[in-house]
Amino acid sequence: MNMPLLSPFTDLEALSWTQKLIGVAVFLQTIELLQLRSKFNETGIWKWSTLQREFQIFPRPVFALLDFLLGYRNFIAVLFLRLIASATVIFFPHPALFLFLLLSTVLISLRWRGTFNGGSDFMTLIVLMGVSGATVFREIPIVRLACLGYIAIQTCTSYFIAGFIKMKTSNWRRGKALPGFLNATIHDGNPLLNSISRNRVICLAASWAVIVFECGFPSALLNPQLCVVLIGLGFLFHLGTWIIFGLNRFLFAWMAAYPALYYCSQLHR
Amino acid sequence: MPPLLLYFTLLLGVPGLLAFFKIGKAQVPGKTIHLLRAFFPSWRFFEDFGEVPALQIRMVISGEFGPWEQALPKTRRSPTTLLLHAQGNFLLAAGSLLQQFLSDLEDHQDLQARGLANGEISELVTYQLVQDLALDQFRRSHPKARHCQFKLCTLIQDEENPLLSRVDDVLLSPVLAVNS
């Protein structure tokens, strides 16, 4: 299938691309979690024996089910099944597999007391909710539209709120927040980034570029050409946040949302 | 522009209606919301620098204390981390845990001041997770050592020079035995 960047894009094509891209994102996320298994086994950090008492707030049957699924051994089994399901949906997008991916994503978020990786978990869950609904009710056009629309609206909201909050923050407006974040990443110091963070003019310009880009992102819904440009900028933006902050999961989670956004951008034609 | 108009109507209208009818005031236990927060996306990324928590560890040999070291050493950039970045995502999850611990400590101190605190700080789930994080990192950097101590501190960005930050100690653990 060709990705028709500037040609009409049907809802079924958008759904198909979303299914494949979220499959890739979830597959990579699951491998990472399996690589980190020593961190959540019973001699690691996020031990179920430590966490389980927080879950006693749930009704007893729910707690019993979570206790069964989130203990180390069964959780590893859930992760392996998720790995297989995510690889399978790239080629065979069966509704049951998407429902399982949705459920396992909720379980992973619970296992990490809300989320493992914040924003990328939110977006993964949103795309999986949309794509599961659209796949289960594939024969009903209005449901497909609603599900793709939900993903598109949440994508625009994610950028708009992030930008709006920055615009309200004086340190961002004055270009002073960015150097602080650049110096507190998970990565070793980089001479280029160090020199950028010391240059006030570049920091001010970069801060406003981010604010304008994020606040202006909802205009992607205005027309498909503008949407393609903003998706391109979004891709570069997430590539940058991976290079600087190590946020690789964000790139794949947001990429999975872009086909739905592009489809919605051409709706008012 | 109907789609954009619809978008902003939903974005601004729904929270406005909720606030108007005070639907948001329904009593939902805070811990439940916390555990289910993946369903309530917060898009407030990189809001403000503020306080950044850091975890430090040190070796203890026969009552003598070694120098403090960063418990979460920085990782190297590599092109392969675009696809898989387990160590980076572990460091991000650990950073998020430290933020939650700092927030729990503030809540605990607030409750203590009002005489409502229930139990010791060491009974907090986040305290136990941070202690296990410190022990896990210590075992990796000092495989033969038997005792250690950790502290939580905060880096507070200087208002005038964002490249400078002040370090404040928040919590010092007792000396802990390290099981191999």
CSV table of C-alpha atoms in Angstrom, one decimal:
chain,number,residue,atom,x,y,z
A,1,MET,CA,0.0,0.0,0.0
A,2,ASN,CA,1.3,3.5,-0.9
A,3,MET,CA,1.1,6.3,1.6
A,4,PRO,CA,-0.7,8.9,-0.5
A,5,LEU,CA,0.7,12.0,1.1
A,6,LEU,CA,-1.2,14.5,-0.9
A,7,SER,CA,-3.9,12.4,-2.5
A,8,PRO,CA,-7.2,11.4,-0.9
A,9,PHE,CA,-6.8,9.0,2.0
A,10,THR,CA,-9.8,6.7,2.9
A,11,ASP,CA,-10.7,5.9,6.4
A,12,LEU,CA,-9.9,2.3,5.8
A,13,GLU,CA,-6.4,3.2,4.6
A,14,ALA,CA,-5.9,5.5,7.6
A,15,LEU,CA,-7.0,2.7,9.9
A,16,SER,CA,-4.7,0.2,8.2
A,17,TRP,CA,-1.7,2.5,8.6
A,18,THR,CA,-2.6,3.2,12.3
A,19,GLN,CA,-2.9,-0.5,13.0
A,20,LYS,CA,0.5,-1.2,11.5
A,21,LEU,CA,2.3,1.7,13.2
A,22,ILE,CA,0.8,1.1,16.6
A,23,GLY,CA,1.8,-2.6,16.2
A,24,VAL,CA,5.4,-1.5,15.6
A,25,ALA,CA,5.3,0.9,18.6
A,26,VAL,CA,3.9,-1.7,21.0
A,27,PHE,CA,6.3,-4.4,19.7
A,28,LEU,CA,9.4,-2.1,20.5
A,29,GLN,CA,8.0,-1.0,23.9
A,30,THR,CA,7.4,-4.7,24.9
A,31,ILE,CA,11.0,-5.7,24.0
A,32,GLU,CA,12.3,-2.8,26.1
A,33,LEU,CA,10.1,-4.0,29.1
A,34,LEU,CA,11.4,-7.5,28.7
A,35,GLN,CA,15.0,-6.2,28.7
A,36,LEU,CA,14.2,-4.5,32.0
A,37,ARG,CA,12.7,-7.6,33.6
A,38,SER,CA,15.4,-7.7,36.4
A,39,LYS,CA,14.1,-4.3,37.5
A,40,PHE,CA,10.6,-5.6,38.4
A,41,ASN,CA,11.3,-9.2,39.6
A,42,GLU,CA,11.2,-10.1,43.3
A,43,THR,CA,14.9,-9.0,43.8
A,44,GLY,CA,14.6,-5.9,41.7
A,45,ILE,CA,13.0,-2.5,42.4
A,46,TRP,CA,9.3,-2.5,41.3
A,47,LYS,CA,8.5,-5.7,43.2
A,48,TRP,CA,4.9,-6.8,43.1
A,49,SER,CA,5.2,-7.6,46.8
A,50,THR,CA,6.0,-3.9,47.5
A,51,LEU,CA,3.4,-2.6,45.1
A,52,GLN,CA,0.4,-4.9,45.7
A,53,ARG,CA,-0.8,-3.1,48.9
A,54,GLU,CA,-1.6,0.0,46.9
A,55,PHE,CA,-4.0,-2.1,44.8
A,56,GLN,CA,-6.1,-3.1,47.9
A,57,ILE,CA,-8.2,0.0,47.2
A,58,PHE,CA,-9.9,-1.9,44.4
A,59,PRO,CA,-12.9,-4.3,45.0
A,60,ARG,CA,-11.7,-7.7,46.2
A,61,PRO,CA,-12.4,-9.6,42.9
A,62,VAL,CA,-10.5,-6.9,40.9
A,63,PHE,CA,-7.6,-7.0,43.4
A,64,ALA,CA,-7.5,-10.8,43.1
A,65,LEU,CA,-7.4,-10.6,39.3
A,66,LEU,CA,-4.7,-7.9,39.4
A,67,ASP,CA,-2.7,-9.9,42.0
A,68,PHE,CA,-2.8,-12.9,39.6
A,69,LEU,CA,-1.8,-11.0,36.5
A,70,LEU,CA,0.8,-8.5,37.9
A,71,GLY,CA,2.9,-11.0,39.9
A,72,TYR,CA,6.3,-11.4,38.2
A,73,ARG,CA,5.8,-14.7,36.4
A,74,ASN,CA,2.4,-14.0,35.0
A,75,PHE,CA,3.3,-10.5,34.1
A,76,ILE,CA,6.2,-11.8,32.1
A,77,ALA,CA,3.8,-14.2,30.3
A,78,VAL,CA,1.5,-11.2,29.6
A,79,LEU,CA,4.5,-9.3,28.1
A,80,PHE,CA,5.5,-12.3,25.9
A,81,LEU,CA,1.9,-12.6,24.6
A,82,ARG,CA,1.9,-8.9,24.0
A,83,LEU,CA,5.1,-9.2,22.0
A,84,ILE,CA,3.5,-11.9,19.8
A,85,ALA,CA,0.2,-10.0,19.4
A,86,SER,CA,1.9,-6.7,18.5
A,87,ALA,CA,4.0,-8.5,15.8
A,88,THR,CA,0.9,-10.3,14.5
A,89,VAL,CA,-1.3,-7.2,14.1
A,90,ILE,CA,1.2,-5.6,11.7
A,91,PHE,CA,0.1,-8.3,9.2
A,92,PHE,CA,-3.2,-9.7,10.6
A,93,PRO,CA,-5.1,-6.9,12.3
A,94,HIS,CA,-7.6,-9.1,14.2
A,95,PRO,CA,-10.0,-7.2,16.6
A,96,ALA,CA,-9.2,-9.6,19.5
A,97,LEU,CA,-5.5,-8.9,19.2
A,98,PHE,CA,-6.1,-5.1,19.5
A,99,LEU,CA,-8.4,-5.7,22.5
A,100,PHE,CA,-5.6,-7.7,24.1
A,101,LEU,CA,-3.0,-5.0,23.3
A,102,LEU,CA,-5.3,-2.4,24.9
A,103,LEU,CA,-5.8,-4.6,28.1
A,104,SER,CA,-2.1,-5.3,28.4
A,105,THR,CA,-1.2,-1.6,28.0
A,106,VAL,CA,-3.6,-0.9,30.9
A,107,LEU,CA,-1.9,-3.7,33.0
A,108,ILE,CA,1.5,-2.3,32.3
A,109,SER,CA,0.4,1.2,33.3
A,110,LEU,CA,-1.0,-0.2,36.5
A,111,ARG,CA,2.2,-2.2,37.2
A,112,TRP,CA,4.1,1.1,37.1
A,113,ARG,CA,1.7,2.9,39.4
A,114,GLY,CA,-0.1,4.8,36.7
A,115,THR,CA,2.3,4.9,33.8
A,116,PHE,CA,5.8,3.6,32.9
A,117,ASN,CA,6.8,6.3,30.5
A,118,GLY,CA,4.2,9.1,30.9
A,119,GLY,CA,3.2,10.8,27.6
A,120,SER,CA,4.1,7.8,25.3
A,121,ASP,CA,1.9,5.5,27.4
A,122,PHE,CA,-1.0,8.1,27.2
A,123,MET,CA,-0.7,8.3,23.4
A,124,THR,CA,-0.3,4.5,23.0
A,125,LEU,CA,-3.4,3.9,25.0
A,126,ILE,CA,-5.3,6.6,23.0
A,127,VAL,CA,-4.3,5.1,19.7
A,128,LEU,CA,-5.1,1.6,20.9
A,129,MET,CA,-8.5,2.7,22.2
A,130,GLY,CA,-9.3,4.3,18.8
A,131,VAL,CA,-7.9,1.5,16.7
A,132,SER,CA,-9.6,-1.2,18.8
A,133,GLY,CA,-13.0,0.5,18.4
A,134,ALA,CA,-12.5,1.0,14.7
A,135,THR,CA,-11.3,-2.6,14.2
A,136,VAL,CA,-14.1,-4.2,16.3
A,137,PHE,CA,-16.8,-2.1,14.5
A,138,ARG,CA,-15.0,-2.0,11.2
A,139,GLU,CA,-18.2,-2.4,9.2
A,140,ILE,CA,-19.8,0.7,10.7
A,141,PRO,CA,-18.4,3.9,9.0
A,142,ILE,CA,-19.6,6.3,11.7
A,143,VAL,CA,-17.7,4.4,14.3
A,144,ARG,CA,-14.6,4.3,12.2
A,145,LEU,CA,-14.9,8.1,11.8
A,146,ALA,CA,-15.5,8.6,15.5
A,147,CYS,CA,-12.4,6.5,16.4
A,148,LEU,CA,-10.1,8.1,13.9
A,149,GLY,CA,-11.5,11.5,15.0
A,150,TYR,CA,-10.8,10.7,18.6
A,151,ILE,CA,-7.1,9.9,17.8
A,152,ALA,CA,-6.8,13.1,15.7
A,153,ILE,CA,-8.3,15.4,18.4
A,154,GLN,CA,-6.2,13.9,21.1
A,155,THR,CA,-3.1,14.3,18.9
A,156,CYS,CA,-3.8,18.0,18.4
A,157,THR,CA,-4.7,18.5,22.0
A,158,SER,CA,-1.4,16.9,23.1
A,159,TYR,CA,0.6,19.5,21.2
A,160,PHE,CA,-1.7,22.4,21.9
A,161,ILE,CA,-1.8,21.9,25.7
A,162,ALA,CA,1.9,21.4,25.9
A,163,GLY,CA,2.5,24.6,24.0
A,164,PHE,CA,-0.2,26.6,25.8
A,165,ILE,CA,1.3,25.6,29.2
A,166,LYS,CA,4.8,26.7,28.1
A,167,MET,CA,3.4,30.0,26.8
A,168,LYS,CA,1.9,30.6,30.2
A,169,THR,CA,5.2,29.9,31.9
A,170,SER,CA,7.5,32.9,32.3
A,171,ASN,CA,10.7,30.9,32.2
A,172,TRP,CA,9.7,29.5,28.8
A,173,ARG,CA,8.7,32.9,27.4
A,174,ARG,CA,12.1,34.3,28.5
A,175,GLY,CA,14.0,31.3,27.2
A,176,LYS,CA,15.3,30.3,30.6
A,177,ALA,CA,13.5,26.9,31.0
A,178,LEU,CA,15.1,25.2,28.0
A,179,PRO,CA,18.8,25.4,29.3
A,180,GLY,CA,17.6,23.9,32.6
A,181,PHE,CA,16.0,20.9,30.8
A,182,LEU,CA,19.0,20.5,28.4
A,183,ASN,CA,21.3,20.2,31.4
A,184,ALA,CA,19.1,17.6,33.2
A,185,THR,CA,18.8,14.9,30.6
A,186,ILE,CA,19.5,11.2,31.1
A,187,HIS,CA,22.5,11.5,28.6
A,188,ASP,CA,26.1,12.4,29.1
A,189,GLY,CA,27.0,16.1,28.3
A,190,ASN,CA,27.3,16.9,24.6
A,191,PRO,CA,29.6,19.9,23.6
A,192,LEU,CA,27.1,21.1,21.0
A,193,LEU,CA,24.1,21.0,23.4
A,194,ASN,CA,26.2,22.6,26.1
A,195,SER,CA,27.1,25.5,23.8
A,196,ILE,CA,23.5,25.9,22.7
A,197,SER,CA,22.3,25.9,26.3
A,198,ARG,CA,24.8,28.8,27.0
A,199,ASN,CA,23.6,30.9,24.1
A,200,ARG,CA,20.6,33.0,25.3
A,201,VAL,CA,19.5,34.1,21.9
A,202,ILE,CA,19.4,30.5,20.5
A,203,CYS,CA,17.5,29.3,23.6
A,204,LEU,CA,15.0,32.1,23.3
A,205,ALA,CA,14.4,31.5,19.6
A,206,ALA,CA,14.2,27.7,20.2
A,207,SER,CA,11.8,28.2,23.1
A,208,TRP,CA,9.4,30.3,20.9
A,209,ALA,CA,9.8,28.0,18.0
A,210,VAL,CA,8.6,25.1,20.2
A,211,ILE,CA,5.7,27.2,21.6
A,212,VAL,CA,4.5,28.4,18.2
A,213,PHE,CA,4.8,24.9,16.7
A,214,GLU,CA,2.9,23.3,19.6
A,215,CYS,CA,0.2,25.9,19.8
A,216,GLY,CA,-0.3,26.0,16.1
A,217,PHE,CA,-0.5,22.3,15.6
A,218,PRO,CA,-4.3,22.1,15.6
A,219,SER,CA,-4.3,24.0,12.4
A,220,ALA,CA,-3.3,20.6,10.8
A,221,LEU,CA,-7.0,20.0,10.7
A,222,LEU,CA,-7.5,22.9,8.3
A,223,ASN,CA,-6.2,21.2,5.2
A,224,PRO,CA,-4.2,18.1,4.1
A,225,GLN,CA,-1.2,20.1,2.7
A,226,LEU,CA,-0.7,22.0,6.0
A,227,CYS,CA,-1.2,18.7,7.9
A,228,VAL,CA,1.6,17.0,5.9
A,229,VAL,CA,3.9,20.0,6.7
A,230,LEU,CA,3.0,19.8,10.4
A,231,ILE,CA,3.4,16.1,10.5
A,232,GLY,CA,6.9,16.5,9.0
A,233,LEU,CA,7.7,19.1,11.7
A,234,GLY,CA,6.3,16.8,14.3
A,235,PHE,CA,8.5,14.0,13.2
A,236,LEU,CA,11.6,16.2,13.4
A,237,PHE,CA,10.4,17.5,16.8
A,238,HIS,CA,10.1,14.0,18.2
A,239,LEU,CA,13.4,13.0,16.6
A,240,GLY,CA,15.0,16.0,18.4
A,241,THR,CA,13.4,15.0,21.7
A,242,TRP,CA,14.9,11.5,21.2
A,243,ILE,CA,18.4,12.8,20.5
A,244,ILE,CA,18.3,15.3,23.4
A,245,PHE,CA,16.1,13.7,26.0
A,246,GLY,CA,16.2,10.0,25.0
A,247,LEU,CA,12.4,9.9,24.4
A,248,ASN,CA,12.4,7.3,21.7
A,249,ARG,CA,8.9,5.9,22.6
A,250,PHE,CA,7.3,9.3,21.9
A,251,LEU,CA,8.4,9.2,18.2
A,252,PHE,CA,6.7,5.8,17.5
A,253,ALA,CA,3.5,6.5,19.6
A,254,TRP,CA,2.9,9.9,17.9
A,255,MET,CA,3.7,8.5,14.4
A,256,ALA,CA,1.0,5.9,14.9
A,257,ALA,CA,-1.5,8.8,15.5
A,258,TYR,CA,-0.5,10.7,12.3
A,259,PRO,CA,-2.5,8.7,9.7
A,260,ALA,CA,-5.8,9.4,11.6
A,261,LEU,CA,-4.9,13.1,11.8
A,262,TYR,CA,-4.1,13.2,8.1
A,263,TYR,CA,-7.4,11.5,7.3
A,264,CYS,CA,-9.4,14.0,9.5
A,265,SER,CA,-7.6,17.0,7.8
A,266,GLN,CA,-9.2,16.2,4.5
A,267,LEU,CA,-12.7,15.7,5.8
A,268,HIS,CA,-14.0,19.2,5.2
A,269,ARG,CA,-13.1,19.1,1.5
B,1,MET,CA,-13.4,26.4,9.2
B,2,PRO,CA,-15.9,23.8,10.7
B,3,PRO,CA,-13.3,21.1,11.8
B,4,LEU,CA,-11.2,23.6,13.7
B,5,LEU,CA,-14.2,25.3,15.2
B,6,LEU,CA,-15.5,21.9,16.3
B,7,TYR,CA,-12.1,21.1,17.7
B,8,PHE,CA,-11.9,24.2,19.8
B,9,THR,CA,-15.5,23.9,20.9
B,10,LEU,CA,-14.7,20.5,22.3
B,11,LEU,CA,-11.4,21.5,23.7
B,12,LEU,CA,-12.7,24.6,25.6
B,13,GLY,CA,-16.4,23.8,25.8
B,14,VAL,CA,-16.4,20.4,27.5
B,15,PRO,CA,-14.1,21.4,30.5
B,16,GLY,CA,-16.1,24.6,30.7
B,17,LEU,CA,-19.4,22.7,31.0
B,18,LEU,CA,-17.9,20.3,33.5
B,19,ALA,CA,-16.7,23.2,35.6
B,20,PHE,CA,-20.1,24.9,35.3
B,21,PHE,CA,-22.0,21.9,36.4
B,22,LYS,CA,-19.3,21.0,39.0
B,23,ILE,CA,-19.1,17.4,37.6
B,24,GLY,CA,-15.4,17.4,38.3
B,25,LYS,CA,-16.1,17.7,42.0
B,26,ALA,CA,-17.3,14.0,42.2
B,27,GLN,CA,-15.4,12.3,45.0
B,28,VAL,CA,-13.1,9.8,43.5
B,29,PRO,CA,-10.3,8.4,45.7
B,30,GLY,CA,-7.0,10.0,44.9
B,31,LYS,CA,-5.0,6.8,44.9
B,32,THR,CA,-7.4,5.2,42.4
B,33,ILE,CA,-7.0,8.2,40.1
B,34,HIS,CA,-3.3,7.9,40.5
B,35,LEU,CA,-3.2,4.3,39.5
B,36,LEU,CA,-5.5,4.8,36.6
B,37,ARG,CA,-4.0,8.1,35.4
B,38,ALA,CA,-3.1,6.6,32.0
B,39,PHE,CA,-6.8,7.1,31.2
B,40,PHE,CA,-6.5,10.8,32.0
B,41,PRO,CA,-3.7,12.1,29.8
B,42,SER,CA,-1.7,15.0,31.0
B,43,TRP,CA,0.0,16.8,28.1
B,44,ARG,CA,2.0,19.2,30.4
B,45,PHE,CA,5.4,18.2,29.1
B,46,PHE,CA,8.5,20.1,30.3
B,47,GLU,CA,6.3,22.6,32.0
B,48,ASP,CA,8.9,24.4,34.1
B,49,PHE,CA,12.3,23.4,35.4
B,50,GLY,CA,11.5,23.8,39.1
B,51,GLU,CA,12.9,21.2,41.5
B,52,VAL,CA,14.6,18.1,40.0
B,53,PRO,CA,15.1,15.2,42.5
B,54,ALA,CA,18.3,13.3,42.5
B,55,LEU,CA,19.4,10.2,44.3
B,56,GLN,CA,22.9,9.8,45.8
B,57,ILE,CA,24.5,6.8,47.4
B,58,ARG,CA,27.6,6.2,49.4
B,59,MET,CA,29.6,3.2,50.7
B,60,VAL,CA,29.9,2.6,54.5
B,61,ILE,CA,32.8,0.5,55.7
B,62,SER,CA,33.3,0.0,59.5
B,63,GLY,CA,31.4,3.1,60.3
B,64,GLU,CA,33.5,5.2,57.8
B,65,PHE,CA,31.5,6.9,55.1
B,66,GLY,CA,32.7,7.1,51.5
B,67,PRO,CA,32.0,10.1,49.1
B,68,TRP,CA,28.5,10.6,47.7
B,69,GLU,CA,28.0,9.4,44.2
B,70,GLN,CA,25.1,9.8,41.7
B,71,ALA,CA,22.9,6.7,41.9
B,72,LEU,CA,21.6,7.1,38.4
B,73,PRO,CA,24.6,7.7,36.1
B,74,LYS,CA,23.9,9.3,32.8
B,75,THR,CA,23.8,7.1,29.7
B,76,ARG,CA,25.5,7.5,26.3
B,77,ARG,CA,23.7,8.6,23.1
B,78,SER,CA,23.7,6.0,20.4
B,79,PRO,CA,21.7,5.7,17.1
B,80,THR,CA,20.4,2.3,18.0
B,81,THR,CA,18.5,3.8,21.0
B,82,LEU,CA,16.0,5.1,18.5
B,83,LEU,CA,14.5,1.7,18.3
B,84,LEU,CA,15.3,0.2,21.8
B,85,HIS,CA,16.4,2.3,24.7
B,86,ALA,CA,15.8,0.1,27.7
B,87,GLN,CA,18.4,1.8,29.9
B,88,GLY,CA,17.2,5.3,29.0
B,89,ASN,CA,13.6,4.4,29.7
B,90,PHE,CA,14.7,2.8,33.0
B,91,LEU,CA,16.4,6.1,34.0
B,92,LEU,CA,13.3,8.1,33.0
B,93,ALA,CA,11.1,5.7,35.1
B,94,ALA,CA,13.5,6.1,38.0
B,95,GLY,CA,13.4,9.9,37.7
B,96,SER,CA,9.6,9.7,37.7
B,97,LEU,CA,9.7,7.5,40.8
B,98,LEU,CA,11.9,10.1,42.5
B,99,GLN,CA,9.3,12.8,41.6
B,100,GLN,CA,6.5,10.7,43.1
B,101,PHE,CA,8.6,10.1,46.2
B,102,LEU,CA,9.2,13.8,46.6
B,103,SER,CA,5.5,14.5,46.2
B,104,ASP,CA,4.6,11.8,48.7
B,105,LEU,CA,7.1,13.3,51.2
B,106,GLU,CA,5.6,16.7,50.9
B,107,ASP,CA,2.1,15.2,51.4
B,108,HIS,CA,3.4,13.2,54.4
B,109,GLN,CA,4.9,16.3,56.0
B,110,ASP,CA,1.7,18.3,55.4
B,111,LEU,CA,-0.3,15.5,57.1
B,112,GLN,CA,2.2,15.4,59.9
B,113,ALA,CA,1.9,19.1,60.5
B,114,ARG,CA,-1.9,18.7,60.7
B,115,GLY,CA,-1.5,15.7,63.1
B,116,LEU,CA,-3.1,13.4,60.4
B,117,ALA,CA,0.0,11.4,59.3
B,118,ASN,CA,-0.5,7.7,59.3
B,119,GLY,CA,2.7,5.8,59.9
B,120,GLU,CA,6.4,6.5,59.2
B,121,ILE,CA,7.9,7.7,56.0
B,122,SER,CA,9.7,4.4,55.6
B,123,GLU,CA,6.2,2.8,55.3
B,124,LEU,CA,5.5,4.7,52.1
B,125,VAL,CA,5.5,2.5,49.0
B,126,THR,CA,7.6,5.1,47.2
B,127,TYR,CA,10.1,5.1,50.0
B,128,GLN,CA,10.5,1.3,49.7
B,129,LEU,CA,10.8,1.6,45.9
B,130,VAL,CA,13.4,4.3,46.2
B,131,GLN,CA,15.3,2.3,48.8
B,132,ASP,CA,15.3,-0.7,46.4
B,133,LEU,CA,16.4,1.5,43.6
B,134,ALA,CA,19.3,2.8,45.7
B,135,LEU,CA,20.3,-0.8,46.7
B,136,ASP,CA,20.0,-2.1,43.2
B,137,GLN,CA,22.3,0.7,41.8
B,138,PHE,CA,24.7,0.3,44.7
B,139,ARG,CA,25.1,-3.4,44.1
B,140,ARG,CA,26.0,-2.7,40.5
B,141,SER,CA,28.6,-0.1,41.3
B,142,HIS,CA,30.0,-1.7,44.4
B,143,PRO,CA,29.5,-5.5,44.1
B,144,LYS,CA,31.6,-6.3,47.2
B,145,ALA,CA,30.4,-3.7,49.6
B,146,ARG,CA,28.1,-4.7,52.5
B,147,HIS,CA,26.7,-1.4,53.7
B,148,CYS,CA,25.5,1.8,52.1
B,149,GLN,CA,23.4,4.9,52.7
B,150,PHE,CA,21.3,6.9,50.3
B,151,LYS,CA,20.0,10.5,50.2
B,152,LEU,CA,17.4,12.3,48.2
B,153,CYS,CA,18.2,15.8,47.2
B,154,THR,CA,16.7,18.4,44.9
B,155,LEU,CA,18.4,20.5,42.2
B,156,ILE,CA,16.9,23.9,42.1
B,157,GLN,CA,17.6,26.0,39.0
B,158,ASP,CA,19.1,29.5,39.6
B,159,GLU,CA,16.6,32.2,38.5
B,160,GLU,CA,19.3,34.3,36.8
B,161,ASN,CA,21.6,31.7,35.5
B,162,PRO,CA,19.7,28.6,34.4
B,163,LEU,CA,22.9,26.6,34.0
B,164,LEU,CA,23.5,26.8,37.7
B,165,SER,CA,21.5,24.9,40.3
B,166,ARG,CA,21.5,24.7,44.1
B,167,VAL,CA,21.5,21.3,45.7
B,168,ASP,CA,19.2,20.8,48.8
B,169,ASP,CA,19.3,17.6,50.8
B,170,VAL,CA,15.8,16.3,51.5
B,171,LEU,CA,16.1,12.9,53.1
B,172,LEU,CA,19.0,10.8,54.5
B,173,SER,CA,18.4,7.1,54.9
B,174,PRO,CA,19.8,5.0,57.8
B,175,VAL,CA,22.8,2.8,57.0
B,176,LEU,CA,21.5,-0.2,55.0
B,177,ALA,CA,22.8,-3.7,54.8
B,178,VAL,CA,23.3,-4.8,51.1
B,179,ASN,CA,22.4,-8.4,50.3
B,180,SER,CA,24.1,-9.7,47.3
